[in-house]
């Protein structure tokens, strides 16, 4: 019996239009009514996850928001921060310089705003669309951001990103964790922050074993929690490495993939 469903959002829970399809919504609501908790686990900031948390009513059913790829966990029923880890201030100038050298924009968050070095970037605009948050371009990024930061996001062309990822990882080795959440998004988060480690912290608090967890995802930043969970589910649109790690490959995020997996493994339909 699965007691917790951990869900990535973009490319997993939501379709291309960033909405939850009716079949998936119905399956998740039924699961919650049967006592299953939902954890929304995303690279998004907390503010960008709230609309989906409200739609699914996870506060009513004892769910949680796991933002910044696990960098901040909020019990959504009580709004209590259960865990939070932030970047060391001194790493931010290095990340800014690496983004500048690569001719890419750098992004972070300030309240309900996305702040960046380049508001005109199509990838910054995509981050704004995903999170439904306004963008503010800063004239002096390093002085105008609000420290400490939960994460930085370096954004740019998919063609250049693998090389940039290697350079950033080498320059920051042992200081932060670096991985892509989309071909054009490079996540720069505190060391040892990933979805699996934060999920482990949460289920220990809630008295749930990892065998009682189902986790669904599609990207490299979902790999750890898919490997961690008793039932790791990859979307049909997932990267091959994610599919290989999963216990089950469901339909794509455009075809009710999460709903199908919940019906099969949680609702036993």
CSV table of C-alpha atoms in Angstrom, one decimal:
chain,number,residue,atom,x,y,z
A,1,UNK,CA,0.0,0.0,0.0
A,2,UNK,CA,1.5,3.3,-1.1
A,3,UNK,CA,1.0,6.1,1.5
A,4,UNK,CA,2.8,8.9,-0.4
A,5,UNK,CA,2.9,10.1,-4.0
A,6,UNK,CA,5.9,12.4,-4.9
A,7,UNK,CA,5.3,14.2,-8.1
A,8,UNK,CA,7.5,16.3,-10.3
A,9,UNK,CA,5.5,19.0,-12.0
A,10,UNK,CA,6.8,20.1,-15.4
A,11,UNK,CA,6.8,17.3,-17.9
A,12,UNK,CA,5.1,15.0,-15.3
A,13,UNK,CA,2.1,16.2,-13.4
A,14,UNK,CA,1.2,19.0,-15.9
A,15,UNK,CA,0.9,18.8,-19.6
A,16,UNK,CA,2.5,21.3,-22.2
A,17,UNK,CA,0.0,23.9,-21.1
A,18,UNK,CA,1.0,23.5,-17.5
A,19,UNK,CA,-2.3,22.1,-16.4
A,20,UNK,CA,-3.4,18.9,-14.7
A,21,UNK,CA,-5.6,16.8,-17.0
A,22,UNK,CA,-9.0,15.7,-15.6
A,23,UNK,CA,-8.1,12.0,-15.4
A,24,UNK,CA,-5.0,12.7,-13.5
A,25,UNK,CA,-6.7,15.2,-11.2
A,26,UNK,CA,-9.5,12.7,-10.4
A,27,UNK,CA,-7.0,9.9,-9.6
A,28,UNK,CA,-5.0,12.1,-7.3
A,29,UNK,CA,-8.1,13.4,-5.5
A,30,UNK,CA,-9.4,9.8,-5.0
A,31,UNK,CA,-6.0,8.7,-3.7
A,32,UNK,CA,-6.0,11.6,-1.2
A,33,UNK,CA,-9.5,10.8,0.0
A,34,UNK,CA,-8.2,7.2,0.7
A,35,UNK,CA,-5.5,8.6,3.0
A,36,UNK,CA,-2.5,9.0,0.6
A,37,UNK,CA,-0.4,12.1,0.9
A,38,UNK,CA,0.9,14.1,-2.1
A,39,UNK,CA,4.2,15.8,-2.2
A,40,UNK,CA,4.8,18.3,-5.0
A,41,UNK,CA,8.5,18.0,-5.7
A,42,UNK,CA,9.9,20.6,-8.1
A,43,UNK,CA,12.8,22.8,-9.0
A,44,UNK,CA,10.3,25.7,-9.0
A,45,UNK,CA,10.2,28.1,-6.1
A,46,UNK,CA,7.5,27.6,-3.5
A,47,UNK,CA,5.4,30.5,-4.9
A,48,UNK,CA,5.4,28.8,-8.4
A,49,UNK,CA,4.0,25.6,-6.9
A,50,UNK,CA,1.2,27.1,-4.8
A,51,UNK,CA,-1.4,27.2,-7.6
A,52,UNK,CA,-1.2,23.4,-8.1
A,53,UNK,CA,-1.1,22.8,-4.4
A,54,UNK,CA,-4.3,24.8,-4.0
A,55,UNK,CA,-6.0,23.0,-7.0
A,56,UNK,CA,-5.2,19.6,-5.5
A,57,UNK,CA,-6.1,20.7,-2.0
A,58,UNK,CA,-3.0,19.1,-0.5
A,59,UNK,CA,-3.4,21.2,2.6
A,60,UNK,CA,-6.6,19.5,3.4
A,61,UNK,CA,-5.1,16.1,3.0
A,62,UNK,CA,-1.7,16.6,4.8
A,63,UNK,CA,0.5,17.1,1.8
A,64,UNK,CA,3.8,19.0,1.3
A,65,UNK,CA,5.6,21.3,-1.1
A,66,UNK,CA,9.2,20.4,-1.9
A,67,UNK,CA,10.6,23.4,-3.7
A,68,UNK,CA,14.0,24.2,-5.2
A,69,UNK,CA,14.7,20.6,-6.0
A,70,UNK,CA,14.3,19.7,-2.3
A,71,UNK,CA,16.1,22.8,-0.9
A,72,UNK,CA,12.9,23.8,1.0
A,73,UNK,CA,10.2,21.6,2.4
A,74,UNK,CA,6.9,23.1,3.6
A,75,UNK,CA,4.1,21.2,5.4
A,76,UNK,CA,1.3,22.7,3.4
A,77,UNK,CA,-1.4,21.9,6.0
A,78,UNK,CA,0.4,24.0,8.7
A,79,UNK,CA,2.6,26.2,6.3
A,80,UNK,CA,5.5,25.2,8.6
A,81,UNK,CA,9.0,25.1,7.0
A,82,UNK,CA,10.2,21.6,7.8
A,83,UNK,CA,13.6,21.9,6.2
A,84,UNK,CA,15.6,24.6,4.3
A,85,UNK,CA,19.1,24.9,3.0
A,86,UNK,CA,20.5,27.9,1.1
A,87,UNK,CA,23.5,28.7,-1.0
A,88,UNK,CA,26.6,30.2,0.7
A,89,UNK,CA,26.7,33.9,-0.3
A,90,UNK,CA,30.2,33.7,-1.6
A,91,UNK,CA,29.3,31.1,-4.3
A,92,UNK,CA,26.9,33.5,-6.1
A,93,UNK,CA,29.5,35.8,-7.7
A,94,UNK,CA,31.2,32.7,-9.1
A,95,UNK,CA,28.0,31.5,-10.6
A,96,UNK,CA,27.3,35.0,-12.0
A,97,UNK,CA,30.7,35.1,-13.6
A,98,UNK,CA,30.3,31.6,-15.1
A,99,UNK,CA,27.0,32.6,-16.6
A,100,UNK,CA,28.5,35.8,-18.0
A,101,UNK,CA,31.4,33.9,-19.6
A,102,UNK,CA,29.0,31.5,-21.3
A,103,UNK,CA,26.8,34.4,-22.5
A,104,UNK,CA,23.9,33.0,-20.5
A,105,UNK,CA,21.4,34.6,-18.1
A,106,UNK,CA,21.3,33.8,-14.4
A,107,UNK,CA,18.1,33.7,-12.5
A,108,UNK,CA,17.0,33.6,-8.9
A,109,UNK,CA,13.9,34.6,-6.9
A,110,UNK,CA,12.8,37.5,-4.7
A,111,UNK,CA,9.5,37.2,-3.0
A,112,UNK,CA,7.0,36.6,-5.8
A,113,UNK,CA,9.4,37.8,-8.5
A,114,UNK,CA,11.9,36.2,-10.8
A,115,UNK,CA,15.0,38.3,-10.9
A,116,UNK,CA,17.6,38.0,-13.7
A,117,UNK,CA,20.4,39.6,-15.6
A,118,UNK,CA,18.4,39.3,-18.9
A,119,UNK,CA,14.6,39.7,-18.9
A,120,UNK,CA,14.6,39.4,-22.8
A,121,UNK,CA,16.0,35.8,-22.7
A,122,UNK,CA,13.5,33.3,-24.1
A,123,UNK,CA,14.5,30.9,-21.4
A,124,UNK,CA,13.9,33.4,-18.6
A,125,UNK,CA,10.5,34.0,-20.2
A,126,UNK,CA,9.9,30.3,-20.1
A,127,UNK,CA,10.7,30.2,-16.4
A,128,UNK,CA,8.3,33.0,-15.9
A,129,UNK,CA,5.6,31.2,-17.8
A,130,UNK,CA,6.1,28.0,-15.9
A,131,UNK,CA,5.9,29.7,-12.5
A,132,UNK,CA,3.4,32.4,-13.5
A,133,UNK,CA,5.7,35.0,-11.9
A,134,UNK,CA,6.7,38.4,-13.1
A,135,UNK,CA,10.3,39.0,-14.2
A,136,UNK,CA,12.5,41.9,-13.0
A,137,UNK,CA,15.8,42.6,-14.7
A,138,UNK,CA,18.5,43.8,-12.3
A,139,UNK,CA,21.1,46.4,-13.2
A,140,UNK,CA,23.5,45.1,-10.6
A,141,UNK,CA,22.5,41.4,-9.9
A,142,UNK,CA,25.1,40.7,-7.2
A,143,UNK,CA,24.1,43.8,-5.2
A,144,UNK,CA,20.4,43.7,-5.8
A,145,UNK,CA,19.5,40.1,-5.0
A,146,UNK,CA,18.3,39.2,-1.5
A,147,UNK,CA,20.8,36.9,0.3
A,148,UNK,CA,20.9,34.1,1.1
A,149,UNK,CA,19.5,32.4,-2.0
A,150,UNK,CA,17.7,29.0,-2.2
A,151,UNK,CA,19.2,28.4,-5.7
A,152,UNK,CA,20.4,30.0,-8.9
A,153,UNK,CA,19.4,28.9,-12.4
A,154,UNK,CA,21.7,29.4,-15.4
A,155,UNK,CA,19.6,29.4,-18.6
A,156,UNK,CA,20.7,29.2,-22.2
A,157,UNK,CA,20.7,27.2,-25.4
A,158,UNK,CA,20.4,23.4,-25.1
A,159,UNK,CA,23.3,23.1,-27.6
A,160,UNK,CA,25.7,24.9,-25.2
A,161,UNK,CA,24.4,23.7,-21.9
A,162,UNK,CA,26.3,20.4,-21.6
A,163,UNK,CA,29.6,22.2,-21.9
A,164,UNK,CA,28.5,24.9,-19.5
A,165,UNK,CA,27.3,22.3,-17.0
A,166,UNK,CA,30.7,20.7,-17.1
A,167,UNK,CA,32.5,24.0,-16.5
A,168,UNK,CA,30.1,25.0,-13.6
A,169,UNK,CA,30.4,21.6,-12.0
A,170,UNK,CA,34.2,21.7,-12.2
A,171,UNK,CA,34.5,25.3,-10.9
A,172,UNK,CA,32.1,24.6,-7.9
A,173,UNK,CA,33.0,21.0,-7.1
A,174,UNK,CA,32.5,20.2,-3.5
A,175,UNK,CA,30.6,23.4,-2.8
A,176,UNK,CA,27.2,23.1,-4.6
A,177,UNK,CA,25.2,20.5,-6.5
A,178,UNK,CA,24.7,21.1,-10.3
A,179,UNK,CA,22.3,19.4,-12.7
A,180,UNK,CA,19.9,20.1,-15.5
A,181,UNK,CA,16.1,20.1,-15.0
A,182,UNK,CA,15.5,20.8,-18.7
A,183,UNK,CA,17.9,21.0,-21.6
A,184,UNK,CA,18.0,24.8,-21.1
A,185,UNK,CA,17.9,25.0,-17.3
A,186,UNK,CA,21.0,24.4,-15.1
A,187,UNK,CA,20.1,24.1,-11.5
A,188,UNK,CA,22.7,25.4,-9.0
A,189,UNK,CA,21.6,24.3,-5.5
A,190,UNK,CA,23.2,23.8,-2.1
A,191,UNK,CA,25.5,20.7,-1.8
A,192,UNK,CA,23.7,17.4,-1.3
A,193,UNK,CA,20.3,18.9,-2.1
A,194,UNK,CA,18.3,16.6,-4.3
A,195,UNK,CA,14.7,15.3,-4.3
A,196,UNK,CA,15.6,11.9,-2.8
A,197,UNK,CA,17.5,13.2,0.2
A,198,UNK,CA,14.7,15.7,1.0
A,199,UNK,CA,12.0,13.0,0.5
A,200,UNK,CA,14.0,10.8,2.9
A,201,UNK,CA,13.9,13.7,5.5
A,202,UNK,CA,10.2,14.1,5.0
A,203,UNK,CA,9.1,10.5,5.3
A,204,UNK,CA,11.2,9.9,8.4
A,205,UNK,CA,9.2,12.8,10.0
A,206,UNK,CA,5.9,11.3,8.8
A,207,UNK,CA,6.7,7.7,9.7
A,208,UNK,CA,6.5,6.4,6.2
A,209,UNK,CA,9.0,3.9,4.6
A,210,UNK,CA,10.4,4.4,1.2
A,211,UNK,CA,8.7,1.2,0.1
A,212,UNK,CA,5.4,3.1,0.7
A,213,UNK,CA,6.4,5.9,-1.6
A,214,UNK,CA,5.6,6.2,-5.3
A,215,UNK,CA,7.6,8.9,-7.2
A,216,UNK,CA,6.9,10.1,-10.7
A,217,UNK,CA,9.2,12.2,-12.9
A,218,UNK,CA,10.8,12.8,-16.3
A,219,UNK,CA,14.0,14.7,-15.9
A,220,UNK,CA,17.6,14.2,-14.6
A,221,UNK,CA,16.6,16.0,-11.4
A,222,UNK,CA,14.0,13.4,-10.8
A,223,UNK,CA,16.4,10.5,-11.1
A,224,UNK,CA,17.3,10.3,-7.4
A,225,UNK,CA,13.8,10.2,-6.1
A,226,UNK,CA,12.7,7.6,-8.7
A,227,UNK,CA,15.6,5.4,-7.6
A,228,UNK,CA,14.8,6.0,-4.0
A,229,UNK,CA,11.1,5.3,-4.0
A,230,UNK,CA,9.5,1.8,-3.6
A,231,UNK,CA,7.8,2.5,-6.9
A,232,UNK,CA,9.7,4.7,-9.2
A,233,UNK,CA,7.6,5.8,-12.2
A,234,UNK,CA,9.1,7.4,-15.4
A,235,UNK,CA,7.0,9.3,-17.9
A,236,UNK,CA,7.0,8.1,-21.5
A,237,UNK,CA,8.5,11.5,-22.3
A,238,UNK,CA,11.3,11.0,-19.8
A,239,UNK,CA,15.0,10.9,-20.6
A,240,UNK,CA,16.2,7.4,-21.3
A,241,UNK,CA,18.4,7.3,-18.2
A,242,UNK,CA,15.3,8.0,-16.1
A,243,UNK,CA,13.3,5.3,-17.8
A,244,UNK,CA,16.1,2.8,-17.2
A,245,UNK,CA,16.1,3.6,-13.5
A,246,UNK,CA,12.3,3.3,-13.1
A,247,UNK,CA,10.2,0.4,-12.0
A,248,UNK,CA,7.5,1.3,-14.4
A,249,UNK,CA,7.2,3.6,-17.5
A,250,UNK,CA,3.8,5.2,-17.8
A,251,UNK,CA,2.2,7.2,-20.6
A,252,UNK,CA,3.4,10.7,-21.3
A,253,UNK,CA,2.4,13.9,-19.5
A,254,UNK,CA,0.1,14.7,-22.4
A,255,UNK,CA,-1.7,11.3,-22.0
A,256,UNK,CA,-2.6,11.2,-18.3
A,257,UNK,CA,0.6,9.3,-17.4
A,258,UNK,CA,0.5,10.2,-13.7
A,259,UNK,CA,-3.2,9.3,-13.5
A,260,UNK,CA,-2.7,6.0,-15.2
A,261,UNK,CA,0.1,5.1,-12.8
A,262,UNK,CA,-1.9,6.2,-9.7
A,263,UNK,CA,-4.9,4.1,-10.9
A,264,UNK,CA,-2.7,1.1,-11.4
A,265,UNK,CA,-0.5,1.1,-8.3
A,266,UNK,CA,-2.4,3.1,-5.7
A,267,UNK,CA,-6.1,2.7,-6.6
A,268,UNK,CA,-5.6,-0.9,-7.9
A,269,UNK,CA,-7.9,-0.3,-10.8
